[in-house]
Each structure stands twice: as C-alpha cells, then as structure tokens.
Short mmCIF file of C-alpha atoms and ligand atoms in Angstrom, two decimals:
data_model
loop_
_atom_site.label_atom_id
_atom_site.label_comp_id
_atom_site.label_asym_id
_atom_site.label_seq_id
_atom_site.Cartn_x
_atom_site.Cartn_y
_atom_site.Cartn_z
CA MET A 1 -68.61 123.42 113.32
CA LYS A 2 -68.38 126.94 114.59
CA LYS A 3 -65.25 129.03 114.32
CA THR A 4 -63.47 129.58 117.61
CA ILE A 5 -61.09 132.26 118.80
CA LYS A 6 -58.27 129.95 117.71
CA ASP A 7 -59.32 130.29 114.07
CA TYR A 8 -58.30 133.95 114.01
CA GLN A 9 -55.04 135.82 113.78
CA LEU A 10 -55.37 138.19 116.76
CA GLU A 11 -52.12 140.15 116.59
CA ASN A 12 -52.89 143.88 116.85
CA LYS A 13 -56.59 143.22 116.21
CA LYS A 14 -59.31 144.83 118.25
CA VAL A 15 -61.12 141.78 119.57
CA ILE A 16 -64.55 142.31 121.11
CA ILE A 17 -65.31 139.52 123.56
CA ARG A 18 -68.85 139.14 124.89
CA VAL A 19 -68.40 137.69 128.35
CA ASP A 20 -70.84 136.83 131.11
CA PHE A 21 -69.97 139.06 134.05
CA ASN A 22 -73.52 138.92 135.38
CA VAL A 23 -72.25 138.25 138.90
CA PRO A 24 -74.33 138.40 142.08
CA MET A 25 -73.78 141.71 143.89
CA LYS A 26 -74.79 143.14 147.22
CA GLU A 27 -74.39 146.88 147.67
CA GLY A 28 -71.66 147.13 145.07
CA ILE A 29 -69.72 144.13 146.43
CA ILE A 30 -69.35 140.99 144.30
CA THR A 31 -70.56 138.01 146.34
CA ASP A 32 -69.44 135.29 143.91
CA ASP A 33 -66.80 135.85 141.23
CA THR A 34 -67.03 132.42 139.54
CA ARG A 35 -68.27 133.93 136.30
CA ILE A 36 -65.35 136.35 136.13
CA LYS A 37 -62.90 133.52 136.73
CA ARG A 38 -64.48 131.39 134.03
CA ALA A 39 -64.08 134.14 131.43
CA ILE A 40 -60.34 134.44 132.04
CA PRO A 41 -58.97 131.67 129.75
CA THR A 42 -60.42 133.33 126.64
CA ILE A 43 -59.31 136.81 127.70
CA LYS A 44 -55.80 135.54 128.51
CA TYR A 45 -55.53 133.73 125.20
CA ALA A 46 -56.48 136.93 123.40
CA ILE A 47 -53.93 139.13 125.17
CA GLU A 48 -51.18 136.53 124.91
CA ASN A 49 -51.79 136.51 121.18
CA GLY A 50 -51.40 140.25 120.86
CA ALA A 51 -55.05 141.33 120.74
CA LYS A 52 -56.46 144.60 121.98
CA VAL A 53 -59.30 143.27 124.07
CA ILE A 54 -62.68 144.99 124.38
CA LEU A 55 -65.08 143.32 126.80
CA LEU A 56 -68.86 143.57 126.74
CA SER A 57 -71.20 142.15 129.37
CA HIS A 58 -74.59 142.74 130.90
CA LEU A 59 -75.23 142.89 134.63
CA GLY A 60 -78.68 142.57 136.17
CA LYS A 61 -81.64 144.31 134.61
CA VAL A 62 -81.92 147.99 133.80
CA LYS A 63 -85.45 149.31 133.61
CA GLU A 64 -85.28 152.66 135.32
CA GLU A 65 -82.76 155.30 136.28
CA SER A 66 -82.27 153.83 139.76
CA ASP A 67 -81.11 150.51 138.26
CA LEU A 68 -78.05 152.12 136.73
CA GLN A 69 -75.96 152.47 139.86
CA LYS A 70 -77.02 149.06 141.20
CA ASN A 71 -75.78 147.43 138.03
CA ASP A 72 -72.58 149.36 137.51
CA LEU A 73 -69.91 147.07 136.02
CA TYR A 74 -67.02 149.11 137.42
CA PRO A 75 -66.49 146.83 140.48
CA VAL A 76 -66.14 143.93 138.06
CA SER A 77 -63.28 145.68 136.27
CA ILE A 78 -61.46 145.94 139.61
CA ARG A 79 -62.02 142.28 140.42
CA LEU A 80 -60.95 141.22 136.93
CA GLN A 81 -57.81 143.29 137.30
CA GLU A 82 -56.93 141.43 140.52
CA LEU A 83 -57.67 138.03 139.03
CA ILE A 84 -55.85 138.55 135.75
CA GLU A 85 -53.02 140.55 137.39
CA LYS A 86 -53.08 143.19 134.73
CA GLU A 87 -54.54 146.67 134.39
CA VAL A 88 -58.13 146.71 133.14
CA PHE A 89 -59.36 149.98 131.64
CA PHE A 90 -62.99 150.86 132.07
CA SER A 91 -65.35 152.96 129.97
CA ASN A 92 -68.26 154.30 131.91
CA LYS A 93 -70.06 155.01 128.64
CA THR A 94 -71.57 152.40 126.33
CA ARG A 95 -71.12 154.69 123.33
CA GLY A 96 -69.69 158.06 122.31
CA LYS A 97 -66.44 159.94 122.03
CA GLU A 98 -64.99 158.98 125.41
CA LEU A 99 -65.45 155.29 124.66
CA GLU A 100 -64.10 155.62 121.13
CA GLU A 101 -60.98 157.38 122.40
CA LYS A 102 -60.39 154.65 124.94
CA VAL A 103 -60.73 152.05 122.23
CA SER A 104 -58.35 153.78 119.85
CA SER A 105 -55.69 154.29 122.51
CA LEU A 106 -55.64 150.57 123.38
CA LYS A 107 -52.28 148.91 122.80
CA LYS A 108 -51.83 145.26 122.08
CA GLY A 109 -52.31 143.08 125.14
CA GLU A 110 -54.45 145.71 126.87
CA ILE A 111 -57.98 145.21 128.15
CA LEU A 112 -60.93 147.59 128.16
CA LEU A 113 -64.21 146.76 129.84
CA ILE A 114 -67.24 148.69 128.63
CA GLN A 115 -70.06 149.63 131.02
CA ASN A 116 -73.06 147.27 131.38
CA THR A 117 -74.60 146.65 127.95
CA ARG A 118 -78.05 146.92 129.52
CA TYR A 119 -77.49 150.61 130.23
CA GLU A 120 -78.68 150.72 126.62
CA ASP A 121 -82.02 149.29 127.80
CA LEU A 122 -82.91 152.40 129.72
CA ILE A 123 -84.27 154.14 126.64
CA GLY A 124 -85.96 151.88 124.11
CA LYS A 125 -84.46 148.57 125.36
CA LYS A 126 -81.87 148.73 122.62
CA GLU A 127 -79.66 145.95 123.96
CA SER A 128 -82.45 143.48 124.79
CA THR A 129 -84.34 144.01 121.53
CA CYS A 130 -81.18 143.53 119.50
CA ASN A 131 -81.35 147.02 118.07
CA GLU A 132 -79.63 147.09 114.72
CA GLU A 133 -78.09 150.53 115.03
CA LEU A 134 -76.57 149.68 118.42
CA ALA A 135 -75.22 146.35 117.17
CA LYS A 136 -73.61 148.08 114.19
CA TYR A 137 -72.13 150.74 116.43
CA TRP A 138 -70.52 148.25 118.80
CA ALA A 139 -69.27 146.21 115.86
CA SER A 140 -67.61 149.37 114.48
CA LEU A 141 -65.35 149.43 117.55
CA GLY A 142 -63.62 146.15 116.74
CA ASP A 143 -62.22 143.82 114.08
CA ILE A 144 -63.31 140.42 115.39
CA PHE A 145 -66.18 139.32 117.63
CA ILE A 146 -65.92 136.42 120.06
CA ASN A 147 -68.93 135.16 122.00
CA ASP A 148 -67.93 133.57 125.30
CA ALA A 149 -71.10 134.39 127.25
CA TYR A 150 -72.67 130.96 127.32
CA GLY A 151 -75.31 131.91 129.90
CA THR A 152 -76.91 134.41 127.50
CA CYS A 153 -76.66 132.37 124.30
CA HIS A 154 -80.42 131.67 124.41
CA ARG A 155 -81.10 135.40 124.22
CA LYS A 156 -81.02 137.51 121.09
CA HIS A 157 -79.40 140.74 122.23
CA ALA A 158 -77.41 143.42 120.42
CA SER A 159 -74.19 142.54 122.28
CA ASN A 160 -74.21 138.83 121.55
CA VAL A 161 -76.24 138.26 118.38
CA GLY A 162 -76.62 141.65 116.68
CA ILE A 163 -72.94 142.48 116.71
CA ALA A 164 -71.97 139.09 115.22
CA ASN A 165 -73.82 140.01 112.04
CA TYR A 166 -71.29 142.75 111.30
CA LEU A 167 -67.93 141.18 112.18
CA PRO A 168 -65.99 137.99 111.56
CA SER A 169 -66.99 135.89 114.57
CA GLY A 170 -66.10 132.91 116.71
CA ILE A 171 -66.87 131.32 120.06
CA GLY A 172 -64.65 131.47 123.14
CA PHE A 173 -63.37 128.55 125.20
CA LEU A 174 -66.27 128.56 127.64
CA VAL A 175 -68.96 128.31 124.97
CA GLU A 176 -66.87 125.77 123.09
CA GLU A 177 -66.53 123.55 126.15
CA GLU A 178 -70.22 123.75 126.99
CA ILE A 179 -71.47 122.80 123.55
CA ASN A 180 -68.84 120.11 123.03
CA LYS A 181 -69.71 118.50 126.34
CA ILE A 182 -73.48 118.63 125.83
CA ASP A 183 -73.30 117.49 122.19
CA GLY A 184 -70.78 114.86 123.24
CA ILE A 185 -73.03 113.14 125.74
CA LEU A 186 -76.18 113.50 123.63
CA GLU A 187 -74.64 112.11 120.48
CA GLU A 188 -72.65 109.27 121.99
CA ASP A 189 -74.07 105.90 121.04
CA THR A 190 -73.87 104.11 124.41
CA HIS A 191 -76.76 102.62 126.35
CA PRO A 192 -78.48 102.56 128.78
CA PHE A 193 -78.78 106.33 128.65
CA VAL A 194 -80.63 107.51 131.74
CA VAL A 195 -82.14 110.94 132.27
CA ILE A 196 -82.95 112.10 135.79
CA MET A 197 -85.30 115.04 136.14
CA GLY A 198 -86.28 116.89 139.29
CA GLY A 199 -86.71 120.42 140.52
CA ALA A 200 -89.83 122.36 141.17
CA LYS A 201 -92.11 122.66 138.17
CA VAL A 202 -92.89 120.40 135.24
CA HIS A 203 -93.90 123.37 133.17
CA ASP A 204 -90.36 124.75 132.77
CA LYS A 205 -89.10 121.36 131.66
CA ILE A 206 -91.78 120.02 129.30
CA LYS A 207 -89.73 120.65 126.18
CA VAL A 208 -86.64 119.10 127.75
CA ILE A 209 -88.62 116.00 128.69
CA LYS A 210 -90.13 115.79 125.20
CA ASN A 211 -86.73 115.97 123.57
CA LEU A 212 -84.79 113.71 125.92
CA ILE A 213 -87.42 110.99 126.26
CA GLN A 214 -86.89 110.16 122.59
CA LYS A 215 -83.18 109.70 123.11
CA CYS A 216 -83.00 108.03 126.52
CA ASP A 217 -83.78 104.51 127.72
CA LEU A 218 -85.10 105.54 131.12
CA LEU A 219 -86.42 108.72 132.69
CA LEU A 220 -86.28 108.87 136.48
CA ILE A 221 -88.45 111.62 137.91
CA GLY A 222 -87.93 113.01 141.42
CA GLY A 223 -88.17 116.39 143.12
CA GLY A 224 -91.26 118.54 143.09
CA MET A 225 -92.11 117.74 139.50
CA ALA A 226 -92.78 114.10 140.39
CA TYR A 227 -96.03 115.10 142.12
CA THR A 228 -97.74 116.25 138.95
CA PHE A 229 -96.85 112.91 137.35
CA LEU A 230 -98.06 111.04 140.44
CA ALA A 231 -101.30 113.04 140.47
CA ALA A 232 -101.76 112.25 136.79
CA ARG A 233 -101.66 108.59 137.81
CA ASN A 234 -104.22 109.29 140.55
CA TYR A 235 -101.86 108.83 143.48
CA PRO A 236 -102.52 110.96 146.56
CA ILE A 237 -100.01 113.82 146.82
CA GLY A 238 -101.50 115.82 149.71
CA LYS A 239 -100.36 119.42 149.62
CA SER A 240 -97.18 118.68 147.67
CA ILE A 241 -96.35 121.02 144.81
CA LEU A 242 -98.73 120.48 141.88
CA ASP A 243 -98.40 122.03 138.48
CA GLU A 244 -102.01 121.82 137.36
CA GLU A 245 -101.48 123.21 133.88
CA SER A 246 -99.00 120.40 133.09
CA MET A 247 -101.34 117.56 134.14
CA GLU A 248 -102.48 116.84 130.61
CA PHE A 249 -98.92 116.64 129.37
CA CYS A 250 -98.00 114.25 132.20
CA LYS A 251 -100.98 112.01 131.47
CA GLU A 252 -100.13 111.87 127.81
CA ILE A 253 -96.47 111.10 128.22
CA LEU A 254 -97.20 108.50 130.91
CA ASN A 255 -99.46 106.79 128.39
CA THR A 256 -97.11 106.86 125.46
CA GLU A 257 -93.82 106.28 127.30
CA GLU A 258 -94.95 104.24 130.26
CA ALA A 259 -92.11 101.75 130.07
CA LYS A 260 -89.43 104.43 130.26
CA ILE A 261 -90.72 106.54 133.14
CA ILE A 262 -89.90 105.72 136.76
CA LEU A 263 -91.66 107.65 139.54
CA PRO A 264 -90.96 107.79 143.30
CA VAL A 265 -92.49 105.09 145.52
CA ASP A 266 -91.90 106.89 148.83
CA HIS A 267 -90.98 110.32 150.09
CA LEU A 268 -90.17 112.54 153.07
CA VAL A 269 -93.21 114.49 154.15
CA SER A 270 -94.02 117.20 156.62
CA GLY A 271 -96.81 119.65 157.36
CA SER A 272 -94.69 122.57 156.18
CA ILE A 273 -91.21 123.28 154.86
CA THR A 274 -90.19 124.97 158.13
CA SER A 275 -91.30 122.16 160.43
CA ASP A 276 -88.69 119.69 161.66
CA LYS A 277 -91.28 116.98 162.10
CA VAL A 278 -90.46 114.86 159.07
CA SER A 279 -91.69 111.37 158.29
CA ILE A 280 -91.09 108.78 155.61
CA LYS A 281 -94.20 107.61 153.79
CA ARG A 282 -95.04 105.43 150.85
CA ILE A 283 -96.64 107.54 148.13
CA CYS A 284 -99.89 105.61 148.45
CA ASP A 285 -100.06 106.47 152.17
CA THR A 286 -99.82 110.23 151.62
CA THR A 287 -102.52 112.10 153.58
CA GLU A 288 -104.26 115.33 152.67
CA LEU A 289 -102.03 117.50 154.85
CA ASP A 290 -98.69 116.00 153.80
CA MET A 291 -96.22 117.93 151.71
CA GLY A 292 -93.44 115.93 150.07
CA PHE A 293 -90.00 117.53 150.05
CA ASP A 294 -87.57 114.75 149.15
CA ILE A 295 -87.54 111.27 147.67
CA GLY A 296 -87.54 108.49 150.28
CA PRO A 297 -85.08 105.62 150.93
CA GLN A 298 -86.95 103.09 148.79
CA THR A 299 -87.00 105.49 145.87
CA ILE A 300 -83.28 106.15 146.31
CA GLN A 301 -82.74 102.39 146.20
CA LEU A 302 -84.98 102.02 143.14
CA PHE A 303 -83.18 104.84 141.30
CA LYS A 304 -79.80 103.31 142.12
CA GLU A 305 -80.93 99.98 140.68
CA LYS A 306 -82.10 101.70 137.52
CA LEU A 307 -78.76 103.49 137.28
CA SER A 308 -76.63 100.43 137.93
CA SER A 309 -75.93 99.66 134.27
CA ALA A 310 -76.14 103.25 132.97
CA LYS A 311 -73.42 104.28 130.54
CA ARG A 312 -74.35 107.95 130.53
CA VAL A 313 -76.64 110.17 132.56
CA ILE A 314 -78.05 113.64 132.23
CA ILE A 315 -79.46 115.07 135.43
CA ASN A 316 -81.54 118.21 135.56
CA GLY A 317 -83.18 119.35 138.76
CA PRO A 318 -82.56 118.28 142.37
CA MET A 319 -84.44 115.35 143.96
CA GLY A 320 -85.70 117.46 146.85
CA CYS A 321 -85.63 120.85 148.55
CA PHE A 322 -81.88 120.49 149.07
CA GLU A 323 -81.59 124.04 150.39
CA ASN A 324 -83.09 122.64 153.59
CA PRO A 325 -80.82 120.21 155.50
CA ASN A 326 -83.82 117.93 156.16
CA TYR A 327 -84.28 117.30 152.45
CA GLN A 328 -80.80 116.84 151.03
CA GLU A 329 -80.46 113.10 151.30
CA GLY A 330 -82.12 112.09 148.02
CA THR A 331 -80.07 114.44 145.87
CA LYS A 332 -76.88 113.69 147.78
CA GLU A 333 -77.25 109.91 147.58
CA ILE A 334 -77.92 109.97 143.85
CA TYR A 335 -74.84 112.11 143.26
CA GLN A 336 -72.78 109.82 145.45
CA TYR A 337 -73.93 106.75 143.55
CA LEU A 338 -73.11 108.36 140.21
CA THR A 339 -69.63 109.46 141.29
CA ASP A 340 -68.76 106.27 143.23
CA ASN A 341 -69.62 104.22 140.17
CA HIS A 342 -67.89 106.58 137.75
CA ILE A 343 -71.00 106.98 135.64
CA LYS A 344 -70.52 109.63 132.98
CA THR A 345 -72.88 112.36 134.17
CA LEU A 346 -73.77 115.77 132.86
CA VAL A 347 -75.53 118.10 135.29
CA GLY A 348 -77.58 120.95 133.86
CA GLY A 349 -79.63 123.72 135.49
CA GLY A 350 -78.75 126.55 137.82
CA ASP A 351 -80.03 124.99 141.04
CA SER A 352 -78.70 121.58 140.08
CA ALA A 353 -75.21 123.01 139.63
CA ALA A 354 -75.52 124.71 143.02
CA SER A 355 -76.64 121.44 144.60
CA VAL A 356 -73.59 119.62 143.23
CA ASN A 357 -71.30 122.26 144.68
CA GLN A 358 -73.04 121.98 148.01
CA LEU A 359 -73.54 118.22 148.27
CA SER A 360 -70.90 116.58 146.11
CA ASN A 361 -67.64 117.18 144.29
CA PRO A 362 -68.09 118.89 140.92
CA ASN A 363 -64.75 117.52 139.68
CA LYS A 364 -66.10 114.00 139.77
CA PHE A 365 -68.69 114.73 137.10
CA TYR A 366 -68.24 114.64 133.35
CA HIS A 367 -69.59 118.17 133.16
CA ILE A 368 -71.48 120.70 135.25
CA SER A 369 -73.17 123.02 132.84
CA THR A 370 -73.35 126.55 134.15
CA GLY A 371 -75.83 127.84 131.64
CA GLY A 372 -79.16 127.64 133.47
CA GLY A 373 -81.69 128.83 130.89
CA ALA A 374 -79.26 128.40 128.00
CA THR A 375 -78.56 124.78 128.92
CA LEU A 376 -82.24 124.01 129.32
CA GLU A 377 -82.94 125.37 125.87
CA TYR A 378 -79.99 123.45 124.47
CA LEU A 379 -81.35 120.25 126.01
CA GLU A 380 -84.71 121.05 124.43
CA GLY A 381 -82.95 120.74 121.10
CA THR A 382 -83.25 124.46 120.39
CA VAL A 383 -80.54 126.11 118.34
CA LEU A 384 -79.27 128.92 120.55
CA PRO A 385 -79.26 132.27 118.71
CA GLY A 386 -75.96 133.34 120.29
CA ILE A 387 -74.29 130.28 118.79
CA SER A 388 -76.10 129.91 115.48
CA VAL A 389 -75.11 133.44 114.44
CA ILE A 390 -71.39 132.62 114.72
CA ASP A 391 -69.41 131.94 111.52
CA GLU A 392 -68.98 128.31 110.47
CA LYS A 393 -65.56 126.79 109.93
CA LYS A 394 -64.95 126.47 106.22
P1 LIG B 401 -82.63 123.79 137.92
O1 LIG B 401 -82.35 125.23 138.27
O2 LIG B 401 -81.47 122.91 138.19
O3 LIG B 401 -83.19 123.65 136.53
P2 LIG B 401 -85.22 123.89 139.15
O4 LIG B 401 -85.15 125.37 139.17
O5 LIG B 401 -86.18 123.26 138.25
O6 LIG B 401 -83.76 123.26 138.92
O7 LIG B 401 -85.58 123.35 140.59
C1 LIG B 401 -84.88 123.66 141.74
C2 LIG B 401 -85.80 123.86 142.91
O8 LIG B 401 -86.71 122.78 143.05
C3 LIG B 401 -85.04 123.94 144.19
O9 LIG B 401 -85.13 125.25 144.67
C4 LIG B 401 -85.77 122.95 145.11
O10 LIG B 401 -85.99 123.46 146.41
C5 LIG B 401 -87.06 122.72 144.40
N1 LIG B 401 -87.66 121.44 144.76
C6 LIG B 401 -87.10 120.21 144.69
N2 LIG B 401 -87.91 119.27 145.18
C7 LIG B 401 -89.04 119.91 145.57
C8 LIG B 401 -90.27 119.50 146.19
N3 LIG B 401 -90.49 118.22 146.50
N4 LIG B 401 -91.19 120.44 146.46
C9 LIG B 401 -90.96 121.73 146.14
N5 LIG B 401 -89.84 122.19 145.58
C10 LIG B 401 -88.88 121.29 145.30
MG1 LIG B 402 -83.68 126.84 138.79
#
C-alpha cells in the first residue's frame, strides 16, 4: 500500500503537490476546468491541515519559444483562485531567486502555483526526460511530495517521478481513488466478469486485451476495432477501419480464446462518415463500398444477452463513432443496459469517458476513470512509474 497525504503531519510543512492542470485552452481561455476542480480536495485538505502548498503541473507541450505563451499556467491560477475561494500566488519562473523567495514567504494555508513544468523542456527537455538536477532542485523547495496527477502517472518526468526520489512522498485523493477503484474491480472474485472493448484501433489496446482476457469470462468487441477481428475471421468489412498490423494478433487470440470473444453480427453502414444515408446490414452482407460506424440492433441485443448475468464490467472504447448523432445508438444502449440493471461498471479511456458524459449519466457508474493513457497502461497490468516511486506504508 502506498502512503497517502493522510499519512503525513502537514502543519507548517511545505507540501509540493503535483496536480494535473493540463486543461484544454483556446487563446488563453480555459474551455473545460474539470481537471482543476478534481484537484481541489487534495489541495483543500493540505491547507486545512496547515500546509504551505506548492503546486506543480504541466500544460500542453513546449518544444519551441512560441509554445511558452500558449501554455502559460497563469490563467489556471486565476481559475483555481475562483474555485477554491482563496488567493493563489503564482511564480512565473520554474526556478531561481524569484521562485525561491515566493516559496520562503509562504505562510501556512497559502497556495503557490509554479509556472508550467514543461517550460523546462525548452532547453534539453529537462522535465520530460526526468532530469536529475531539476528533480533535486524542485525537491529542495519542499518538505513533502504528494502526487495527485493521475493522468501523468504513466510518464516518468522530473515533476512526478524524479522529485519523489528526494522527498518523503504520498499519493493524493485523486490518485488514491483511481487505483483503489481499478484494483477493486480487477481483484474482486465475482463472475461473470465481462470486458467490452471498442474504439478505433486494435493496436493501442493489444496489451489491454492480452491482460484482461486472462481475467475475464467474456470479451465483447465493438467499435472500429471489431473490423480487424472480423477481417481476421474472413468476414467482409468493406471500407471499414482496418488495422492491418494487428491482424496476426487478432487471428491468434481468436484461435486461443475463441469461446470468450463475441464479435458484432450486424452494423450501421454508409458510404462515408458525412453521409446521412445509413443502412443496417448483417456483417456477412457488407459490400465493398460500405463503411461500418456503429454496432447494429442485433449486436446490441446479443451484447445485452451476454451482459445479463454479469457481476462486473470493464468497458474501454465506444461501440461506434458516437461523435456523430447517426452512430450513437450502440454505445448509448449498452450504457443504458448497464445502468438500468445496476451492473458494476468501470469505464476507462478518454473518449469513453467523454461518451458517458454525452450519452449517459456518469453518476450511475461504479467509476469513470479519467486517466486516458494512464488508465490504459494500468489495465495492461503495467506498474505506473508515478505510483511505484511513492513511499510504501510501513
Ligand atoms: P478511448 O479514448 O476511450 O480509449 P479510443 O480512442 O480507442 O477510445 O476510440 C475512440 C474513437 O473510436 C472515437 O473517436 C470513435 O469515433 C472511434 N470509433 C468508434 N467506432 C468506430 C468505427 N466503427 N469506425 C471508426 N472509428 C470508430
Ligand atoms: Mg482515445
């Protein structure tokens, strides 16, 4: 078990919290502040317990001079200030005297946000290569390090991994919740355990499939990735998305795990994604010009039957191109079935989380994991570097 922020005495301590403020921005305006909101419980806990809080986060990518202004964290400090209803100090510098003075003048309960950690990438990619000197320097600013940036836990950067090597460390509430929820559903001994996979490409998900197929009783495959599996079984797929390089993998796993894998039997097809001329076809009737964009009604029915006795479900990847109103039905119906029947369901993946927000009610799910890449790697069974580096409870 990893130490958490609750395992430390925070009174008058300089607590460095790595948060994920990598929010979407358009011309300096934050277009979605969910990530800032989600970081607040840990920050609040720290200030309520008398800490001097120092926040580190990355924002976007910094490769050249012109990326600096685009990825300025200052607007985030303003938004945080509004949300937390408390003054938030900001250091425009990621190192140096000005920053050090701001740190040493912090009083207990005060918050300082440091400029985008990736400003350190401009010369020599110090943040992204986990530069030792930079990690040591940042560590020298504080007494305790807390990692609450779940979305970057699969990356080994100076601000999340490097720094933890030089300070007593723990995880924040967000990271704690994510790993408890994912471990919880994976380790629970209830069956049938059904995994539903979808999305665009098989390639991104091969390791997830390999790991989860060993644990689950059934694997339902929809979305774009189904076509590579169907092609591997010699079904016609027309012009639907095909991930050629994953064909061999699909053939192999279909051979070894045949009994567990359920593929679509029909789909919604069209000549192009922009056309409104949509028809329902059985997979075996797919013509050369058809492109499949959603699972069809018979597949929805089949998947529901397979889910009817499920005790727990992990779903990763939408069943169709849900961004287009013509192709939302499959994803929506599956979500509805899961929530109506109170089936314990964990949703992972960036687009999957977005599809739940758009088509269903996130509160009706056991957990919506916000990690994207981090969650995928966690589901692959990988130990995330941002978590493994954290001190263990004694
Ligand atoms: P996640 O982010 O949840 O891991 P992915 O990134 O793997 O999910 O997949 C999401 C994308 O898959 C969506 O943008 C969706 O439009 C696309 N997709 C789903 N079904 C199809 C399909 N039949 N053809 C092409 N793209 C699809
Ligand atoms: Mg995605």
